[in-house]
mmCIF file of N, CA and C in Angstrom:
data_model
loop_
_atom_site.group_PDB
_atom_site.id
_atom_site.type_symbol
_atom_site.label_atom_id
_atom_site.label_comp_id
_atom_site.label_asym_id
_atom_site.label_seq_id
_atom_site.Cartn_x
_atom_site.Cartn_y
_atom_site.Cartn_z
ATOM 1 N N MET A 1 -70.370 24.654 -83.801
ATOM 2 C CA MET A 1 -69.465 25.779 -83.769
ATOM 3 C C MET A 1 -68.941 26.029 -82.356
ATOM 4 N N GLN A 2 -69.785 25.981 -81.384
ATOM 5 C CA GLN A 2 -69.434 26.288 -80.005
ATOM 6 C C GLN A 2 -68.526 25.208 -79.399
ATOM 7 N N ALA A 3 -68.751 23.962 -79.784
ATOM 8 C CA ALA A 3 -68.003 22.846 -79.189
ATOM 9 C C ALA A 3 -66.526 22.916 -79.545
ATOM 10 N N HIS A 4 -66.197 23.261 -80.763
ATOM 11 C CA HIS A 4 -64.770 23.291 -81.126
ATOM 12 C C HIS A 4 -64.040 24.445 -80.431
ATOM 13 N N ARG A 5 -64.716 25.527 -80.117
ATOM 14 C CA ARG A 5 -64.095 26.618 -79.367
ATOM 15 C C ARG A 5 -63.751 26.174 -77.940
ATOM 16 N N ILE A 6 -64.676 25.473 -77.333
ATOM 17 C CA ILE A 6 -64.452 24.982 -75.977
ATOM 18 C C ILE A 6 -63.302 23.994 -75.958
ATOM 19 N N ILE A 7 -63.277 23.087 -76.907
ATOM 20 C CA ILE A 7 -62.206 22.093 -76.986
ATOM 21 C C ILE A 7 -60.864 22.788 -77.227
ATOM 22 N N THR A 8 -60.853 23.783 -78.089
ATOM 23 C CA THR A 8 -59.621 24.531 -78.360
ATOM 24 C C THR A 8 -59.134 25.247 -77.102
ATOM 25 N N GLN A 9 -60.021 25.857 -76.360
ATOM 26 C CA GLN A 9 -59.643 26.546 -75.134
ATOM 27 C C GLN A 9 -59.099 25.565 -74.095
ATOM 28 N N VAL A 10 -59.712 24.395 -73.984
ATOM 29 C CA VAL A 10 -59.238 23.379 -73.053
ATOM 30 C C VAL A 10 -57.834 22.915 -73.435
ATOM 31 N N VAL A 11 -57.615 22.680 -74.726
ATOM 32 C CA VAL A 11 -56.301 22.230 -75.186
ATOM 33 C C VAL A 11 -55.248 23.305 -74.938
ATOM 34 N N ILE A 12 -55.558 24.543 -75.233
ATOM 35 C CA ILE A 12 -54.602 25.633 -75.037
ATOM 36 C C ILE A 12 -54.294 25.815 -73.552
ATOM 37 N N THR A 13 -55.321 25.807 -72.722
ATOM 38 C CA THR A 13 -55.118 25.949 -71.285
ATOM 39 C C THR A 13 -54.295 24.788 -70.734
ATOM 40 N N GLY A 14 -54.608 23.587 -71.163
ATOM 41 C CA GLY A 14 -53.857 22.411 -70.724
ATOM 42 C C GLY A 14 -52.397 22.478 -71.137
ATOM 43 N N SER A 15 -52.135 22.938 -72.348
ATOM 44 C CA SER A 15 -50.743 23.037 -72.798
ATOM 45 C C SER A 15 -49.994 24.111 -72.017
ATOM 46 N N ARG A 16 -50.654 25.193 -71.640
ATOM 47 C CA ARG A 16 -50.011 26.214 -70.804
ATOM 48 C C ARG A 16 -49.631 25.641 -69.444
ATOM 49 N N VAL A 17 -50.559 24.909 -68.854
ATOM 50 C CA VAL A 17 -50.296 24.314 -67.536
ATOM 51 C C VAL A 17 -49.123 23.343 -67.622
ATOM 52 N N LEU A 18 -49.129 22.487 -68.626
ATOM 53 C CA LEU A 18 -48.027 21.534 -68.789
ATOM 54 C C LEU A 18 -46.716 22.245 -69.071
ATOM 55 N N GLY A 19 -46.758 23.281 -69.875
ATOM 56 C CA GLY A 19 -45.544 24.049 -70.171
ATOM 57 C C GLY A 19 -44.949 24.652 -68.917
ATOM 58 N N ARG A 20 -45.793 25.229 -68.078
ATOM 59 C CA ARG A 20 -45.307 25.816 -66.832
ATOM 60 C C ARG A 20 -44.751 24.737 -65.896
ATOM 61 N N ALA A 21 -45.414 23.598 -65.845
ATOM 62 C CA ALA A 21 -44.953 22.504 -64.986
ATOM 63 C C ALA A 21 -43.577 22.010 -65.446
ATOM 64 N N PHE A 22 -43.396 21.861 -66.742
ATOM 65 C CA PHE A 22 -42.100 21.414 -67.254
ATOM 66 C C PHE A 22 -41.019 22.460 -66.998
ATOM 67 N N ALA A 23 -41.350 23.723 -67.142
ATOM 68 C CA ALA A 23 -40.376 24.785 -66.881
ATOM 69 C C ALA A 23 -39.952 24.776 -65.413
ATOM 70 N N GLU A 24 -40.905 24.617 -64.519
ATOM 71 C CA GLU A 24 -40.587 24.581 -63.088
ATOM 72 C C GLU A 24 -39.758 23.338 -62.749
ATOM 73 N N ALA A 25 -40.091 22.213 -63.343
ATOM 74 C CA ALA A 25 -39.328 20.987 -63.105
ATOM 75 C C ALA A 25 -37.889 21.152 -63.602
ATOM 76 N N TYR A 26 -37.735 21.824 -64.719
ATOM 77 C CA TYR A 26 -36.393 22.065 -65.256
ATOM 78 C C TYR A 26 -35.592 22.956 -64.309
ATOM 79 N N ARG A 27 -36.220 24.009 -63.789
ATOM 80 C CA ARG A 27 -35.541 24.901 -62.842
ATOM 81 C C ARG A 27 -35.101 24.139 -61.598
ATOM 82 N N GLN A 28 -35.964 23.285 -61.086
ATOM 83 C CA GLN A 28 -35.619 22.515 -59.889
ATOM 84 C C GLN A 28 -34.490 21.531 -60.178
ATOM 85 N N ALA A 29 -34.534 20.890 -61.325
ATOM 86 C CA ALA A 29 -33.484 19.940 -61.683
ATOM 87 C C ALA A 29 -32.151 20.658 -61.857
ATOM 88 N N SER A 30 -32.197 21.835 -62.442
ATOM 89 C CA SER A 30 -30.981 22.625 -62.627
ATOM 90 C C SER A 30 -30.389 23.039 -61.284
ATOM 91 N N ALA A 31 -31.238 23.492 -60.365
ATOM 92 C CA ALA A 31 -30.761 23.881 -59.034
ATOM 93 C C ALA A 31 -30.180 22.681 -58.301
ATOM 94 N N SER A 32 -30.816 21.537 -58.428
ATOM 95 C CA SER A 32 -30.331 20.319 -57.785
ATOM 96 C C SER A 32 -28.972 19.916 -58.353
ATOM 97 N N GLN A 33 -28.820 20.065 -59.650
ATOM 98 C CA GLN A 33 -27.559 19.721 -60.295
ATOM 99 C C GLN A 33 -26.443 20.656 -59.819
ATOM 100 N N GLN A 34 -26.737 21.947 -59.697
ATOM 101 C CA GLN A 34 -25.740 22.891 -59.203
ATOM 102 C C GLN A 34 -25.349 22.566 -57.768
ATOM 103 N N TYR A 35 -26.331 22.205 -56.958
ATOM 104 C CA TYR A 35 -26.063 21.827 -55.571
ATOM 105 C C TYR A 35 -25.134 20.619 -55.526
ATOM 106 N N ALA A 36 -25.435 19.611 -56.333
ATOM 107 C CA ALA A 36 -24.619 18.391 -56.351
ATOM 108 C C ALA A 36 -23.212 18.700 -56.847
ATOM 109 N N ARG A 37 -23.095 19.570 -57.818
ATOM 110 C CA ARG A 37 -21.783 19.939 -58.353
ATOM 111 C C ARG A 37 -20.945 20.632 -57.271
ATOM 112 N N GLN A 38 -21.551 21.561 -56.544
ATOM 113 C CA GLN A 38 -20.826 22.268 -55.484
ATOM 114 C C GLN A 38 -20.428 21.306 -54.365
ATOM 115 N N ALA A 39 -21.324 20.393 -54.015
ATOM 116 C CA ALA A 39 -21.029 19.434 -52.952
ATOM 117 C C ALA A 39 -19.907 18.490 -53.366
ATOM 118 N N SER A 40 -19.888 18.085 -54.638
ATOM 119 C CA SER A 40 -18.854 17.155 -55.087
ATOM 120 C C SER A 40 -17.487 17.830 -55.170
ATOM 121 N N LYS A 41 -17.466 19.148 -55.363
ATOM 122 C CA LYS A 41 -16.203 19.878 -55.385
ATOM 123 C C LYS A 41 -15.662 20.105 -53.985
ATOM 124 N N GLY A 42 -16.477 19.798 -52.992
ATOM 125 C CA GLY A 42 -16.045 19.991 -51.617
ATOM 126 C C GLY A 42 -16.342 21.387 -51.104
ATOM 127 N N ASN A 43 -17.048 22.170 -51.874
ATOM 128 C CA ASN A 43 -17.398 23.524 -51.477
ATOM 129 C C ASN A 43 -18.716 23.473 -50.718
ATOM 130 N N LEU A 44 -18.652 23.029 -49.470
ATOM 131 C CA LEU A 44 -19.863 22.795 -48.698
ATOM 132 C C LEU A 44 -20.585 24.076 -48.327
ATOM 133 N N SER A 45 -19.874 25.169 -48.169
ATOM 134 C CA SER A 45 -20.569 26.409 -47.807
ATOM 135 C C SER A 45 -21.462 26.869 -48.942
ATOM 136 N N ALA A 46 -21.013 26.734 -50.173
ATOM 137 C CA ALA A 46 -21.862 27.097 -51.311
ATOM 138 C C ALA A 46 -22.985 26.083 -51.477
ATOM 139 N N ALA A 47 -22.681 24.827 -51.220
ATOM 140 C CA ALA A 47 -23.712 23.797 -51.348
ATOM 141 C C ALA A 47 -24.776 23.964 -50.279
ATOM 142 N N ASN A 48 -24.387 24.424 -49.100
ATOM 143 C CA ASN A 48 -25.347 24.588 -48.017
ATOM 144 C C ASN A 48 -26.244 25.805 -48.191
ATOM 145 N N ASN A 49 -25.960 26.660 -49.184
ATOM 146 C CA ASN A 49 -26.864 27.772 -49.461
ATOM 147 C C ASN A 49 -28.246 27.256 -49.832
ATOM 148 N N LEU A 50 -28.289 26.076 -50.416
ATOM 149 C CA LEU A 50 -29.578 25.500 -50.802
ATOM 150 C C LEU A 50 -29.964 24.346 -49.891
ATOM 151 N N ALA A 51 -29.293 24.230 -48.774
ATOM 152 C CA ALA A 51 -29.609 23.147 -47.851
ATOM 153 C C ALA A 51 -30.972 23.364 -47.237
ATOM 154 N N SER A 52 -31.489 22.336 -46.634
ATOM 155 C CA SER A 52 -32.758 22.427 -45.921
ATOM 156 C C SER A 52 -33.895 22.812 -46.855
ATOM 157 N N SER A 53 -34.141 21.972 -47.820
ATOM 158 C CA SER A 53 -35.247 22.123 -48.775
ATOM 159 C C SER A 53 -35.126 23.362 -49.644
ATOM 160 N N GLY A 54 -33.924 23.747 -49.984
ATOM 161 C CA GLY A 54 -33.746 24.829 -50.923
ATOM 162 C C GLY A 54 -33.875 26.214 -50.345
ATOM 163 N N LEU A 55 -33.967 26.345 -49.048
ATOM 164 C CA LEU A 55 -34.062 27.673 -48.442
ATOM 165 C C LEU A 55 -32.682 28.297 -48.322
ATOM 166 N N THR A 56 -32.588 29.560 -48.676
ATOM 167 C CA THR A 56 -31.358 30.284 -48.404
ATOM 168 C C THR A 56 -31.469 30.860 -46.998
ATOM 169 N N LEU A 57 -30.361 31.336 -46.493
ATOM 170 C CA LEU A 57 -30.364 31.913 -45.151
ATOM 171 C C LEU A 57 -31.253 33.148 -45.093
ATOM 172 N N ASP A 58 -31.221 33.962 -46.136
ATOM 173 C CA ASP A 58 -32.068 35.163 -46.156
ATOM 174 C C ASP A 58 -33.553 34.801 -46.122
ATOM 175 N N GLU A 59 -33.937 33.790 -46.906
ATOM 176 C CA GLU A 59 -35.346 33.362 -46.908
ATOM 177 C C GLU A 59 -35.753 32.847 -45.535
ATOM 178 N N ALA A 60 -34.866 32.074 -44.913
ATOM 179 C CA ALA A 60 -35.173 31.527 -43.590
ATOM 180 C C ALA A 60 -35.364 32.647 -42.569
ATOM 181 N N CYS A 61 -34.518 33.653 -42.645
ATOM 182 C CA CYS A 61 -34.639 34.778 -41.708
ATOM 183 C C CYS A 61 -35.911 35.579 -41.955
ATOM 184 N N LYS A 62 -36.295 35.705 -43.215
ATOM 185 C CA LYS A 62 -37.537 36.421 -43.529
ATOM 186 C C LYS A 62 -38.754 35.647 -43.035
ATOM 187 N N ILE A 63 -38.723 34.332 -43.161
ATOM 188 C CA ILE A 63 -39.853 33.512 -42.714
ATOM 189 C C ILE A 63 -40.052 33.661 -41.213
ATOM 190 N N LEU A 64 -38.970 33.603 -40.457
ATOM 191 C CA LEU A 64 -39.067 33.704 -39.001
ATOM 192 C C LEU A 64 -39.020 35.152 -38.502
ATOM 193 N N ASN A 65 -38.787 36.082 -39.421
ATOM 194 C CA ASN A 65 -38.720 37.506 -39.092
ATOM 195 C C ASN A 65 -37.670 37.783 -38.015
ATOM 196 N N VAL A 66 -36.451 37.276 -38.271
ATOM 197 C CA VAL A 66 -35.322 37.497 -37.374
ATOM 198 C C VAL A 66 -34.146 38.027 -38.195
ATOM 199 N N LYS A 67 -33.164 38.573 -37.498
ATOM 200 C CA LYS A 67 -31.962 39.068 -38.166
ATOM 201 C C LYS A 67 -31.064 37.892 -38.517
ATOM 202 N N PRO A 68 -30.344 37.977 -39.640
ATOM 203 C CA PRO A 68 -29.398 36.900 -39.987
ATOM 204 C C PRO A 68 -28.285 36.815 -38.950
ATOM 205 N N PRO A 69 -27.723 35.637 -38.764
ATOM 206 C CA PRO A 69 -26.614 35.497 -37.813
ATOM 207 C C PRO A 69 -25.439 36.383 -38.220
ATOM 208 N N GLN A 70 -24.916 37.125 -37.272
ATOM 209 C CA GLN A 70 -23.771 37.999 -37.519
ATOM 210 C C GLN A 70 -22.520 37.309 -36.989
ATOM 211 N N GLY A 71 -21.605 37.005 -37.880
ATOM 212 C CA GLY A 71 -20.375 36.331 -37.458
ATOM 213 C C GLY A 71 -20.640 34.949 -36.884
ATOM 214 N N GLY A 72 -21.705 34.317 -37.319
ATOM 215 C CA GLY A 72 -22.030 32.974 -36.834
ATOM 216 C C GLY A 72 -22.754 32.958 -35.515
ATOM 217 N N LYS A 73 -23.093 34.120 -34.994
ATOM 218 C CA LYS A 73 -23.801 34.180 -33.715
ATOM 219 C C LYS A 73 -25.212 34.715 -33.956
ATOM 220 N N ALA A 74 -26.155 34.067 -33.307
ATOM 221 C CA ALA A 74 -27.550 34.487 -33.435
ATOM 222 C C ALA A 74 -28.226 34.334 -32.082
ATOM 223 N N ASN A 75 -29.273 35.080 -31.886
ATOM 224 C CA ASN A 75 -30.060 34.988 -30.661
ATOM 225 C C ASN A 75 -30.993 33.782 -30.805
ATOM 226 N N MET A 76 -30.512 32.615 -30.390
ATOM 227 C CA MET A 76 -31.271 31.381 -30.587
ATOM 228 C C MET A 76 -32.544 31.362 -29.751
ATOM 229 N N GLU A 77 -32.559 32.068 -28.625
ATOM 230 C CA GLU A 77 -33.785 32.128 -27.822
ATOM 231 C C GLU A 77 -34.886 32.831 -28.603
ATOM 232 N N ASN A 78 -34.526 33.935 -29.250
ATOM 233 C CA ASN A 78 -35.492 34.674 -30.055
ATOM 234 C C ASN A 78 -35.966 33.838 -31.239
ATOM 235 N N ILE A 79 -35.038 33.138 -31.875
ATOM 236 C CA ILE A 79 -35.379 32.302 -33.026
ATOM 237 C C ILE A 79 -36.318 31.175 -32.596
ATOM 238 N N MET A 80 -36.020 30.533 -31.464
ATOM 239 C CA MET A 80 -36.878 29.444 -30.989
ATOM 240 C C MET A 80 -38.251 29.956 -30.573
ATOM 241 N N GLU A 81 -38.284 31.137 -29.983
ATOM 242 C CA GLU A 81 -39.563 31.728 -29.587
ATOM 243 C C GLU A 81 -40.432 31.997 -30.811
ATOM 244 N N ARG A 82 -39.820 32.596 -31.849
ATOM 245 C CA ARG A 82 -40.560 32.871 -33.091
ATOM 246 C C ARG A 82 -40.997 31.562 -33.748
ATOM 247 N N PHE A 83 -40.086 30.570 -33.739
ATOM 248 C CA PHE A 83 -40.400 29.281 -34.346
ATOM 249 C C PHE A 83 -41.606 28.630 -33.665
ATOM 250 N N LYS A 84 -41.557 28.555 -32.335
ATOM 251 C CA LYS A 84 -42.650 27.900 -31.598
ATOM 252 C C LYS A 84 -43.979 28.601 -31.842
ATOM 253 N N ARG A 85 -43.946 29.932 -31.831
ATOM 254 C CA ARG A 85 -45.174 30.700 -32.045
ATOM 255 C C ARG A 85 -45.752 30.433 -33.437
ATOM 256 N N LEU A 86 -44.909 30.535 -34.473
ATOM 257 C CA LEU A 86 -45.379 30.324 -35.842
ATOM 258 C C LEU A 86 -45.758 28.868 -36.094
ATOM 259 N N PHE A 87 -45.022 27.946 -35.484
ATOM 260 C CA PHE A 87 -45.317 26.529 -35.662
ATOM 261 C C PHE A 87 -46.681 26.190 -35.058
ATOM 262 N N ASP A 88 -46.942 26.730 -33.861
ATOM 263 C CA ASP A 88 -48.229 26.478 -33.202
ATOM 264 C C ASP A 88 -49.393 27.155 -33.926
ATOM 265 N N ILE A 89 -49.167 28.360 -34.438
ATOM 266 C CA ILE A 89 -50.228 29.067 -35.171
ATOM 267 C C ILE A 89 -50.647 28.279 -36.405
ATOM 268 N N ASN A 90 -49.697 27.632 -37.062
ATOM 269 C CA ASN A 90 -49.979 26.922 -38.306
ATOM 270 C C ASN A 90 -50.278 25.443 -38.094
ATOM 271 N N GLU A 91 -50.641 25.056 -36.899
ATOM 272 C CA GLU A 91 -51.008 23.666 -36.605
ATOM 273 C C GLU A 91 -52.244 23.295 -37.430
ATOM 274 N N PRO A 92 -52.155 22.245 -38.266
ATOM 275 C CA PRO A 92 -53.291 21.872 -39.113
ATOM 276 C C PRO A 92 -54.563 21.535 -38.327
ATOM 277 N N SER A 93 -54.426 20.966 -37.134
ATOM 278 C CA SER A 93 -55.616 20.627 -36.355
ATOM 279 C C SER A 93 -56.332 21.880 -35.840
ATOM 280 N N LYS A 94 -55.621 23.022 -35.828
ATOM 281 C CA LYS A 94 -56.224 24.282 -35.403
ATOM 282 C C LYS A 94 -56.631 25.140 -36.599
ATOM 283 N N GLY A 95 -56.625 24.538 -37.768
ATOM 284 C CA GLY A 95 -57.020 25.267 -38.967
ATOM 285 C C GLY A 95 -55.864 25.923 -39.687
ATOM 286 N N GLY A 96 -54.639 25.594 -39.305
ATOM 287 C CA GLY A 96 -53.463 26.173 -39.946
ATOM 288 C C GLY A 96 -53.060 25.399 -41.187
ATOM 289 N N SER A 97 -51.945 25.773 -41.746
ATOM 290 C CA SER A 97 -51.466 25.175 -42.979
ATOM 291 C C SER A 97 -50.246 24.295 -42.711
ATOM 292 N N PHE A 98 -50.302 23.048 -43.151
ATOM 293 C CA PHE A 98 -49.170 22.142 -43.001
ATOM 294 C C PHE A 98 -47.986 22.645 -43.813
ATOM 295 N N TYR A 99 -48.255 23.216 -44.979
ATOM 296 C CA TYR A 99 -47.199 23.748 -45.842
ATOM 297 C C TYR A 99 -46.444 24.861 -45.118
ATOM 298 N N LEU A 100 -47.168 25.803 -44.544
ATOM 299 C CA LEU A 100 -46.515 26.901 -43.824
ATOM 300 C C LEU A 100 -45.775 26.390 -42.599
ATOM 301 N N GLN A 101 -46.360 25.416 -41.927
ATOM 302 C CA GLN A 101 -45.724 24.837 -40.756
ATOM 303 C C GLN A 101 -44.386 24.200 -41.145
ATOM 304 N N SER A 102 -44.362 23.507 -42.268
ATOM 305 C CA SER A 102 -43.112 22.876 -42.696
ATOM 306 C C SER A 102 -42.092 23.922 -43.142
ATOM 307 N N LYS A 103 -42.541 25.017 -43.738
ATOM 308 C CA LYS A 103 -41.631 26.097 -44.114
ATOM 309 C C LYS A 103 -40.985 26.713 -42.873
ATOM 310 N N VAL A 104 -41.769 26.892 -41.823
ATOM 311 C CA VAL A 104 -41.251 27.443 -40.572
ATOM 312 C C VAL A 104 -40.203 26.496 -39.988
ATOM 313 N N LEU A 105 -40.486 25.201 -40.010
ATOM 314 C CA LEU A 105 -39.536 24.205 -39.507
ATOM 315 C C LEU A 105 -38.243 24.227 -40.307
ATOM 316 N N ARG A 106 -38.343 24.260 -41.627
ATOM 317 C CA ARG A 106 -37.149 24.286 -42.482
ATOM 318 C C ARG A 106 -36.350 25.569 -42.277
ATOM 319 N N ALA A 107 -37.036 26.668 -42.018
ATOM 320 C CA ALA A 107 -36.345 27.934 -41.774
ATOM 321 C C ALA A 107 -35.517 27.847 -40.488
ATOM 322 N N ARG A 108 -36.107 27.288 -39.447
ATOM 323 C CA ARG A 108 -35.363 27.128 -38.190
ATOM 324 C C ARG A 108 -34.162 26.212 -38.391
ATOM 325 N N GLU A 109 -34.349 25.108 -39.104
ATOM 326 C CA GLU A 109 -33.257 24.175 -39.355
ATOM 327 C C GLU A 109 -32.136 24.842 -40.143
ATOM 328 N N ARG A 110 -32.497 25.688 -41.098
ATOM 329 C CA ARG A 110 -31.495 26.366 -41.928
ATOM 330 C C ARG A 110 -30.654 27.323 -41.088
ATOM 331 N N ILE A 111 -31.297 28.078 -40.212
ATOM 332 C CA ILE A 111 -30.565 29.013 -39.357
ATOM 333 C C ILE A 111 -29.677 28.241 -38.382
ATOM 334 N N GLU A 112 -30.195 27.162 -37.818
ATOM 335 C CA GLU A 112 -29.393 26.343 -36.903
ATOM 336 C C GLU A 112 -28.176 25.767 -37.620
ATOM 337 N N LEU A 113 -28.339 25.346 -38.860
ATOM 338 C CA LEU A 113 -27.229 24.813 -39.643
ATOM 339 C C LEU A 113 -26.150 25.872 -39.817
ATOM 340 N N GLU A 114 -26.553 27.078 -40.148
ATOM 341 C CA GLU A 114 -25.599 28.165 -40.351
ATOM 342 C C GLU A 114 -24.827 28.465 -39.066
ATOM 343 N N VAL A 115 -25.533 28.535 -37.948
ATOM 344 C CA VAL A 115 -24.899 28.829 -36.667
ATOM 345 C C VAL A 115 -23.956 27.693 -36.266
ATOM 346 N N ARG A 116 -24.403 26.454 -36.451
ATOM 347 C CA ARG A 116 -23.576 25.298 -36.088
ATOM 348 C C ARG A 116 -22.286 25.268 -36.919
ATOM 349 N N GLU A 117 -22.400 25.537 -38.223
ATOM 350 C CA GLU A 117 -21.209 25.538 -39.073
ATOM 351 C C GLU A 117 -20.244 26.647 -38.677
ATOM 352 N N ALA A 118 -20.769 27.804 -38.328
ATOM 353 C CA ALA A 118 -19.909 28.916 -37.911
ATOM 354 C C ALA A 118 -19.203 28.580 -36.600
ATOM 355 N N GLU A 119 -19.916 27.930 -35.676
ATOM 356 C CA GLU A 119 -19.296 27.532 -34.406
ATOM 357 C C GLU A 119 -18.190 26.512 -34.634
ATOM 358 N N GLU A 120 -18.446 25.545 -35.521
ATOM 359 C CA GLU A 120 -17.426 24.529 -35.814
ATOM 360 C C GLU A 120 -16.209 25.162 -36.461
ATOM 361 N N ALA A 121 -16.421 26.108 -37.373
ATOM 362 C CA ALA A 121 -15.298 26.780 -38.028
ATOM 363 C C ALA A 121 -14.498 27.596 -37.012
ATOM 364 N N ALA A 122 -15.188 28.272 -36.106
ATOM 365 C CA ALA A 122 -14.496 29.056 -35.079
ATOM 366 C C ALA A 122 -13.706 28.144 -34.137
ATOM 367 N N GLN A 123 -14.291 26.987 -33.814
ATOM 368 C CA GLN A 123 -13.614 26.038 -32.939
ATOM 369 C C GLN A 123 -12.352 25.495 -33.620
ATOM 370 N N LYS A 124 -12.444 25.181 -34.902
ATOM 371 C CA LYS A 124 -11.272 24.690 -35.631
ATOM 372 C C LYS A 124 -10.196 25.766 -35.713
ATOM 373 N N GLU A 125 -10.645 26.993 -35.959
ATOM 374 C CA GLU A 125 -9.705 28.107 -36.044
ATOM 375 C C GLU A 125 -8.978 28.310 -34.719
ATOM 376 N N ALA A 126 -9.723 28.252 -33.617
ATOM 377 C CA ALA A 126 -9.120 28.409 -32.293
ATOM 378 C C ALA A 126 -8.142 27.273 -32.003
ATOM 379 N N GLU A 127 -8.496 26.076 -32.410
ATOM 380 C CA GLU A 127 -7.633 24.920 -32.192
ATOM 381 C C GLU A 127 -6.347 25.046 -32.999
ATOM 382 N N LEU A 128 -6.471 25.523 -34.227
ATOM 383 C CA LEU A 128 -5.280 25.717 -35.050
ATOM 384 C C LEU A 128 -4.394 26.827 -34.490
ATOM 385 N N LYS A 129 -5.012 27.870 -33.997
ATOM 386 C CA LYS A 129 -4.267 28.990 -33.431
ATOM 387 C C LYS A 129 -3.551 28.580 -32.143
ATOM 388 N N GLU A 130 -4.242 27.792 -31.331
ATOM 389 C CA GLU A 130 -3.701 27.336 -30.053
ATOM 390 C C GLU A 130 -2.617 26.292 -30.248
ATOM 391 N N GLY A 131 -2.786 25.478 -31.263
ATOM 392 C CA GLY A 131 -1.832 24.406 -31.512
ATOM 393 C C GLY A 131 -2.278 23.128 -30.822
ATOM 394 N N TRP A 132 -1.613 22.044 -31.179
ATOM 395 C CA TRP A 132 -1.981 20.750 -30.614
ATOM 396 C C TRP A 132 -1.295 20.588 -29.280
ATOM 397 N N LYS A 133 -2.076 20.381 -28.242
ATOM 398 C CA LYS A 133 -1.528 20.205 -26.904
ATOM 399 C C LYS A 133 -2.036 18.899 -26.326
ATOM 400 N N PRO A 134 -1.224 17.859 -26.445
ATOM 401 C CA PRO A 134 -1.679 16.562 -25.929
ATOM 402 C C PRO A 134 -1.711 16.570 -24.403
ATOM 403 N N LYS A 135 -2.570 15.766 -23.850
ATOM 404 C CA LYS A 135 -2.659 15.640 -22.401
ATOM 405 C C LYS A 135 -1.650 14.589 -21.952
ATOM 406 N N ILE A 136 -0.780 14.993 -21.059
ATOM 407 C CA ILE A 136 0.265 14.097 -20.580
ATOM 408 C C ILE A 136 -0.038 13.788 -19.119
ATOM 409 N N TYR A 137 -0.051 12.497 -18.820
ATOM 410 C CA TYR A 137 -0.303 12.069 -17.453
ATOM 411 C C TYR A 137 1.015 11.773 -16.763
ATOM 412 N N LYS A 138 1.215 12.312 -15.578
ATOM 413 C CA LYS A 138 2.494 12.170 -14.879
ATOM 414 C C LYS A 138 2.714 10.775 -14.317
ATOM 415 N N ASP A 139 1.640 10.042 -14.083
ATOM 416 C CA ASP A 139 1.798 8.718 -13.474
ATOM 417 C C ASP A 139 2.155 7.653 -14.511
ATOM 418 N N ARG A 140 2.324 7.988 -15.733
ATOM 419 C CA ARG A 140 2.652 6.987 -16.760
ATOM 420 C C ARG A 140 4.050 7.075 -17.217
#
């Protein structure tokens, strides 16, 4: 009598675990498909929302405990200081977590990506506003 109860509980627990794993895999595949769809349409800003291992800009800012870039500008010294501190605290050889260390790294990369894209967009905008001015050499 007791053995079939144990076997039933094991089967039910195992099916729950597998069900959750399949659901999570489906969510990840769906997110990946949406990312690929946005990237193929050329909408890189929407595609970059999930760049850097699926982190959004808000998540990255929360991980590093910094303010989001305003108008594409961020205090990179503060971000690097927070990054170095958190990265060193989570060093696996010092008893830290490799998972947390990698999350901190991805958060820094995500913020840097956002700032770099904003700088490039501002540079293009300034170039378009200024117009094309070729360099002319007088000796030629």
